Amino acid sequence: MLLENQHPDNKSLMAAIVGAPNVGKSSLVNYLLGMDLSIVTSKPQTTRNKFHAVFTVDHTEVVLVDTPGLHKASQELNKRINQQAVEGVDGVDVNLLLIDLTKDILGQIKDFKEYIGGKELSKTWLVFTKSDRVENAEALPLDKVFEQAKEVIPSIERFFCISTKAGDNVHLLTAALCDEAKPGSHYYLDGAISNKSQRFFATEYIREQAFELLKDELPYEMAVVIDEYKDFKDKTGAFAAHISASILVNRPSQRAIVVGSKGTMIKEIGMRARKKIAAMTDGTVHLNLHVKVSPKWFKNNFVLEELGLPRATNSARVWKKR
Ligand SMILES: Nc1nc2c(ncn2[C@@H]2O[C@H](COP(=O)(O)OP(=O)(O)O)[C@@H](O)[C@H]2O)c(=O)[nH]1
Ligand SMILES: [Mg+2]
């Protein structure tokens, strides 16, 4: 719902950030916001829930919809994660379809088309990412690729070639997004940065640290739930929070790994996550972390709902295996 009584110069735009896992969607969201809001790791399928991330330039508000990467999914958890991504394009003004320049470009475009099914797409801009990883990115025949891409997805209108790591060309994308904004009310109050709560981001930051510190398949069999979240003003009037959270794992052997020898691993995850939550809240944070064995949590509707992942509705059409 839009806000009322707005400044007459206000403009707004909603843009979905979509694409395959690990192409740099959350990195772009963070770059545009100017802060590490969305979690970024070197592993695919880090982002599991779609959410809004908001930035404003003068009177122009841009609402970005960060989404999980679309991927082949046969497990219930992955179907629900994909559903989050597919829903991300609903009702937006622009889709930014991110394409990793270091991988098969046309393959990513065709995959996106397949995952999205018959869905009507708003105007779509291709954003080629990680240009810093390609030698002489300016010399790439991106005009030609762009023409081929339009044959696959007719709503594609223009393209950008960026690197969030090197900061290359992101300003062109920012300017284009602001130019595209239409006069009208903002969706969010001044200063708001997301539709998700600090409590949500607290679980994300715990999971982010665990993802980075733990190897192999373990991160995919792990989730974080909050057991208790109390925030208050301390004696000096500053923000403080007491958080108890559990890392859910599938098997007892995984619990032992997450706890680590003499509890060193869980301590490290907790220390890093606490720092990041404290930075987000600009306050003092006490974080109590536990590891719980919750066999097959990723098939449990109750747990998945609690993780903000409701059942996928159109699974038959979109999730067929290729
Ligand atoms: N070299 C390089 N790496 C990038 C760039 N953007 C993202 N990455 C890396 O790619 C990985 C996945 O990024 P992430 O933003 O989580 O991708 P997402 O899964 O699409 O959200 C991380 O290791 C990032 O550091 C970039 O412009 N250049
Ligand atoms: Mg992401």
Coordinates of C-alpha atoms and ligand atoms in Angstrom, one line a residue:
M1 CA 0.0 0.0 0.0
L2 CA 1.3 3.4 -0.9
L3 CA 1.7 6.2 1.7
E4 CA -0.5 9.2 1.8
N5 CA 0.3 13.0 2.0
Q6 CA 3.6 12.8 0.1
H7 CA 6.0 15.4 -1.2
P8 CA 4.8 16.5 -4.7
D9 CA 8.2 15.6 -6.2
N10 CA 8.1 12.0 -5.0
K11 CA 8.7 9.2 -7.5
S12 CA 8.9 5.5 -7.0
L13 CA 10.0 2.3 -8.7
M14 CA 9.9 -1.3 -7.8
A15 CA 12.6 -3.6 -9.4
A16 CA 13.0 -7.3 -9.0
I17 CA 16.5 -8.7 -9.0
V18 CA 16.4 -12.1 -10.5
G19 CA 18.7 -14.7 -12.0
A20 CA 20.5 -18.0 -11.4
P21 CA 22.1 -18.7 -8.0
N22 CA 25.4 -17.0 -7.2
V23 CA 25.3 -14.4 -10.1
G24 CA 25.6 -11.5 -7.7
K25 CA 22.0 -10.5 -6.9
S26 CA 22.5 -9.8 -3.2
S27 CA 25.8 -8.1 -3.9
L28 CA 24.1 -5.7 -6.2
V29 CA 21.3 -5.0 -3.7
N30 CA 24.0 -4.2 -1.0
Y31 CA 26.0 -2.1 -3.4
L32 CA 22.9 0.0 -4.3
L33 CA 21.8 0.3 -0.7
G34 CA 25.4 1.2 0.4
M35 CA 25.3 -1.4 3.2
D36 CA 25.6 -5.1 3.8
L37 CA 21.9 -5.8 4.3
S38 CA 21.5 -8.9 2.2
I39 CA 23.6 -12.0 2.9
V40 CA 26.3 -12.8 0.4
T41 CA 28.4 -16.0 0.4
S42 CA 30.5 -17.9 -2.1
K43 CA 28.0 -20.7 -2.0
P44 CA 24.9 -20.9 -4.2
Q45 CA 21.4 -20.7 -2.7
T46 CA 22.4 -18.4 0.1
T47 CA 19.3 -16.2 -0.2
R48 CA 16.1 -18.3 0.6
N49 CA 13.4 -15.6 1.0
K50 CA 12.4 -12.7 -1.2
F51 CA 12.4 -9.3 0.5
H52 CA 12.3 -5.6 -0.3
A53 CA 15.4 -3.5 0.1
V54 CA 14.9 0.3 -0.3
F55 CA 17.1 3.2 -1.2
T56 CA 16.2 6.8 -2.1
V57 CA 18.0 9.4 -4.2
D58 CA 16.5 12.8 -3.5
H59 CA 12.8 12.3 -3.8
T60 CA 13.1 9.1 -5.8
E61 CA 12.5 5.8 -4.0
V62 CA 13.7 2.5 -5.5
V63 CA 12.4 -0.7 -4.0
L64 CA 14.5 -3.6 -4.9
V65 CA 13.1 -7.1 -4.5
D66 CA 16.0 -9.4 -3.7
T67 CA 15.2 -13.0 -4.7
P68 CA 16.7 -16.5 -4.3
G69 CA 18.5 -17.9 -7.4
L70 CA 16.3 -20.0 -9.6
H71 CA 17.6 -23.6 -9.8
K72 CA 16.6 -27.1 -10.6
A73 CA 14.4 -28.2 -7.7
S74 CA 13.1 -31.6 -6.7
Q75 CA 13.2 -31.2 -2.9
E76 CA 10.3 -29.5 -1.1
L77 CA 12.7 -26.8 0.4
N78 CA 14.1 -25.9 -3.1
K79 CA 10.6 -25.8 -4.7
R80 CA 9.6 -23.3 -2.0
I81 CA 12.8 -21.3 -2.5
N82 CA 12.2 -21.1 -6.2
Q83 CA 8.6 -20.1 -5.6
Q84 CA 9.9 -17.1 -3.7
A85 CA 12.0 -16.1 -6.7
V86 CA 9.1 -16.5 -9.2
E87 CA 6.8 -14.4 -7.0
G88 CA 9.5 -11.7 -6.9
V89 CA 8.6 -10.5 -10.4
D90 CA 4.9 -10.0 -9.5
G91 CA 3.7 -6.4 -9.7
V92 CA 7.2 -4.9 -10.3
D93 CA 7.9 -2.1 -12.8
V94 CA 11.2 -3.6 -14.0
N95 CA 13.0 -6.9 -13.8
L96 CA 16.7 -6.8 -13.5
L97 CA 17.8 -10.2 -14.9
L98 CA 21.3 -10.8 -13.7
I99 CA 23.6 -12.8 -15.9
D100 CA 27.0 -14.1 -14.8
L101 CA 29.5 -13.1 -17.6
T102 CA 31.8 -15.9 -16.6
K103 CA 29.2 -18.6 -17.3
D104 CA 27.1 -19.7 -20.3
I105 CA 25.2 -16.5 -21.0
L106 CA 22.4 -17.7 -23.3
G107 CA 21.9 -20.8 -21.2
Q108 CA 21.1 -18.6 -18.2
I109 CA 18.6 -16.6 -20.2
K110 CA 16.9 -19.7 -21.5
D111 CA 16.8 -21.2 -18.0
F112 CA 15.2 -18.1 -16.6
K113 CA 12.5 -18.2 -19.2
E114 CA 11.8 -21.9 -18.4
Y115 CA 11.7 -21.3 -14.6
I116 CA 9.3 -18.4 -14.9
G117 CA 6.9 -20.5 -17.0
G118 CA 4.2 -18.6 -18.9
K119 CA 4.4 -15.7 -16.5
E120 CA 3.8 -12.2 -18.0
L121 CA 7.0 -10.2 -17.4
S122 CA 7.3 -6.4 -17.0
K123 CA 10.0 -4.7 -18.9
T124 CA 13.3 -6.6 -18.3
W125 CA 16.8 -5.3 -18.3
L126 CA 19.7 -7.6 -18.6
V127 CA 22.5 -7.0 -16.1
F128 CA 25.7 -8.8 -17.0
T129 CA 27.7 -9.2 -13.7
K130 CA 31.2 -9.8 -12.6
S131 CA 32.8 -7.9 -15.5
D132 CA 36.0 -7.6 -13.4
R133 CA 36.4 -11.4 -13.8
V134 CA 36.5 -11.2 -17.6
E135 CA 39.5 -9.9 -19.5
N136 CA 38.6 -6.9 -21.6
A137 CA 34.8 -7.0 -20.9
E138 CA 34.2 -4.0 -23.2
A139 CA 35.3 -6.0 -26.2
L140 CA 32.6 -8.7 -25.6
P141 CA 29.9 -8.9 -28.3
L142 CA 27.2 -8.1 -25.8
D143 CA 25.1 -6.3 -28.5
K144 CA 24.8 -9.6 -30.3
V145 CA 24.0 -11.5 -27.1
F146 CA 21.4 -8.9 -26.3
E147 CA 19.6 -9.4 -29.7
Q148 CA 19.6 -13.2 -29.2
A149 CA 18.3 -12.7 -25.7
K150 CA 15.4 -10.6 -26.9
E151 CA 14.3 -13.5 -29.1
V152 CA 14.1 -15.7 -26.0
I153 CA 12.5 -13.1 -23.8
P154 CA 10.7 -10.3 -25.7
S155 CA 10.3 -8.0 -22.7
I156 CA 14.1 -7.5 -22.6
E157 CA 14.7 -3.8 -23.4
R158 CA 18.2 -2.9 -22.6
F159 CA 21.4 -4.1 -21.0
F160 CA 24.1 -3.1 -18.6
C161 CA 27.5 -4.6 -17.9
I162 CA 28.6 -4.2 -14.3
S163 CA 30.9 -5.2 -11.5
T164 CA 29.9 -4.6 -7.9
K165 CA 33.4 -5.7 -6.8
A166 CA 35.2 -3.1 -8.9
G167 CA 32.3 -0.7 -8.8
D168 CA 32.2 -0.5 -12.6
N169 CA 29.1 0.9 -14.4
V170 CA 26.8 0.5 -11.4
H171 CA 26.1 4.2 -11.5
L172 CA 24.6 3.8 -15.0
L173 CA 22.2 1.3 -13.6
T174 CA 21.3 3.5 -10.6
A175 CA 20.7 6.4 -13.0
A176 CA 18.5 4.3 -15.3
L177 CA 16.4 3.0 -12.3
C178 CA 15.9 6.6 -11.1
D179 CA 15.0 7.8 -14.6
E180 CA 12.4 5.0 -14.8
A181 CA 10.7 5.9 -11.6
K182 CA 7.2 7.4 -12.0
P183 CA 5.7 10.3 -10.1
G184 CA 3.7 9.1 -7.1
S185 CA 3.8 8.1 -3.5
H186 CA 6.5 6.2 -1.9
Y187 CA 5.9 2.6 -0.6
Y188 CA 8.1 3.1 2.5
L189 CA 8.6 5.8 5.1
D190 CA 11.8 7.8 5.1
G191 CA 14.6 5.8 6.6
A192 CA 13.0 2.4 6.1
I193 CA 15.3 -0.1 4.4
S194 CA 13.3 -3.3 4.2
N195 CA 9.9 -4.9 4.6
K196 CA 11.6 -7.6 6.8
S197 CA 12.3 -7.1 10.5
Q198 CA 15.7 -7.0 12.3
R199 CA 14.7 -10.3 13.7
F200 CA 14.6 -11.8 10.2
F201 CA 18.0 -10.3 9.4
A202 CA 19.4 -11.7 12.7
T203 CA 18.6 -15.2 11.5
E204 CA 20.1 -14.4 8.1
Y205 CA 23.4 -13.1 9.6
I206 CA 23.7 -16.3 11.7
R207 CA 23.1 -18.4 8.7
E208 CA 25.5 -16.4 6.6
Q209 CA 28.4 -16.9 9.0
A210 CA 27.6 -20.6 9.3
F211 CA 27.4 -20.9 5.5
E212 CA 30.9 -19.4 5.2
L213 CA 32.5 -21.3 8.0
L214 CA 31.0 -24.8 7.2
K215 CA 31.9 -26.9 4.2
D216 CA 30.2 -29.0 1.6
E217 CA 26.6 -30.0 1.9
L218 CA 26.1 -29.0 5.5
P219 CA 24.9 -25.5 4.9
Y220 CA 22.0 -26.8 2.8
E221 CA 20.8 -29.0 5.7
M222 CA 20.9 -26.1 8.1
A223 CA 18.4 -23.4 9.1
V224 CA 18.2 -20.8 11.8
V225 CA 15.1 -20.1 14.0
I226 CA 14.8 -17.5 16.7
D227 CA 13.7 -18.9 20.1
E228 CA 13.6 -15.5 21.8
Y229 CA 14.1 -12.0 20.6
K230 CA 13.9 -9.1 23.2
D231 CA 14.9 -5.6 22.2
F232 CA 14.8 -2.6 24.5
K233 CA 16.6 0.6 25.3
D234 CA 19.4 0.3 27.8
K235 CA 20.1 2.7 30.7
T236 CA 21.8 5.2 28.3
G237 CA 18.8 5.0 25.9
A238 CA 20.8 3.0 23.4
F239 CA 19.3 0.0 21.5
A240 CA 20.0 -3.4 23.1
A241 CA 18.8 -6.9 22.2
H242 CA 18.9 -10.3 23.8
I243 CA 18.6 -13.0 21.2
S244 CA 18.4 -16.8 21.6
A245 CA 18.5 -18.7 18.3
S246 CA 18.8 -22.3 17.2
I247 CA 20.7 -23.7 14.3
L248 CA 18.7 -26.6 13.0
V249 CA 20.5 -29.5 11.5
N250 CA 19.3 -32.8 10.0
R251 CA 21.6 -35.4 11.8
P252 CA 23.5 -35.7 15.1
S253 CA 26.8 -35.9 13.3
Q254 CA 26.1 -32.5 11.8
R255 CA 25.4 -31.1 15.2
A256 CA 28.9 -32.2 16.3
I257 CA 30.4 -30.3 13.3
V258 CA 28.5 -27.1 13.9
V259 CA 29.3 -27.2 17.6
G260 CA 33.0 -28.0 16.8
S261 CA 35.7 -29.2 19.1
K262 CA 35.1 -27.8 22.6
G263 CA 32.4 -25.6 21.1
T264 CA 34.9 -23.5 19.0
M265 CA 32.8 -23.5 15.8
I266 CA 29.5 -22.4 17.3
K267 CA 31.4 -19.8 19.3
E268 CA 33.0 -18.4 16.1
I269 CA 29.7 -18.4 14.2
G270 CA 28.1 -16.6 17.2
M271 CA 30.8 -14.0 17.5
R272 CA 30.8 -13.1 13.9
A273 CA 27.0 -13.0 13.6
R274 CA 26.7 -10.9 16.8
K275 CA 29.0 -8.3 15.4
K276 CA 26.9 -8.0 12.2
I277 CA 23.6 -7.9 14.1
A278 CA 25.1 -5.2 16.4
A279 CA 26.2 -3.2 13.4
M280 CA 22.7 -3.4 11.8
T281 CA 20.9 -2.4 15.0
D282 CA 23.5 0.1 16.0
G283 CA 23.3 -1.3 19.5
T284 CA 24.5 -3.9 22.0
V285 CA 23.6 -7.5 21.2
H286 CA 23.7 -10.6 23.4
L287 CA 23.4 -13.7 21.2
N288 CA 22.8 -17.2 22.6
L289 CA 23.2 -19.9 20.0
H290 CA 22.2 -23.5 20.2
V291 CA 22.4 -26.4 17.7
K292 CA 19.3 -28.6 17.5
V293 CA 18.9 -31.8 15.6
S294 CA 15.6 -31.6 13.8
P295 CA 15.5 -34.6 11.4
K296 CA 14.2 -33.7 8.0
W297 CA 13.3 -30.1 9.0
F298 CA 13.5 -29.2 5.3
K299 CA 10.4 -31.4 4.6
N300 CA 8.5 -30.2 7.6
N301 CA 5.7 -27.8 6.6
F302 CA 5.6 -26.3 10.1
V303 CA 9.3 -25.4 10.1
L304 CA 9.2 -24.2 6.4
E305 CA 6.3 -21.9 7.2
E306 CA 8.2 -20.5 10.1
L307 CA 11.1 -19.9 7.8
G308 CA 8.8 -17.8 5.6
L309 CA 8.6 -20.4 2.9
P310 CA 5.0 -21.3 2.3
R311 CA 4.0 -24.2 0.0
A312 CA 4.6 -23.6 -3.7
T313 CA 1.3 -23.4 -5.6
N314 CA 2.2 -24.1 -9.2
S315 CA 4.8 -26.7 -8.7
A316 CA 3.7 -29.0 -11.5
R317 CA 4.2 -26.4 -14.1
V318 CA 7.3 -24.6 -13.0
W319 CA 9.4 -27.2 -11.3
K320 CA 9.5 -30.0 -13.8
K321 CA 13.0 -31.5 -13.9
R322 CA 14.9 -30.9 -17.1
Ligands
LIG1 N1 34.5 -11.0 -8.9 C1 33.2 -10.7 -8.5 N2 32.5 -11.4 -7.7 C2 31.2 -11.1 -7.4 C3 30.6 -9.9 -7.9 N3 29.3 -9.9 -7.5 C4 29.2 -10.9 -6.6 N4 30.3 -11.7 -6.6 C5 30.6 -12.9 -5.8 O1 29.7 -13.9 -6.2 C6 29.3 -14.7 -5.1 C7 27.8 -14.7 -5.0 O2 27.3 -13.4 -4.8 P1 25.8 -13.2 -4.2 O3 25.6 -11.7 -4.3 O4 25.6 -13.9 -3.0 O5 25.0 -13.9 -5.4 P2 23.4 -14.3 -5.4 O6 23.4 -15.7 -5.0 O7 23.0 -14.0 -6.9 O8 22.7 -13.4 -4.5 C8 29.9 -14.1 -3.8 O9 31.1 -14.8 -3.6 C9 30.3 -12.7 -4.3 O10 31.3 -12.1 -3.6 C10 31.4 -9.1 -8.9 O11 30.9 -8.1 -9.4 N5 32.7 -9.5 -9.1
MG2 MG 21.4 -13.8 -2.9

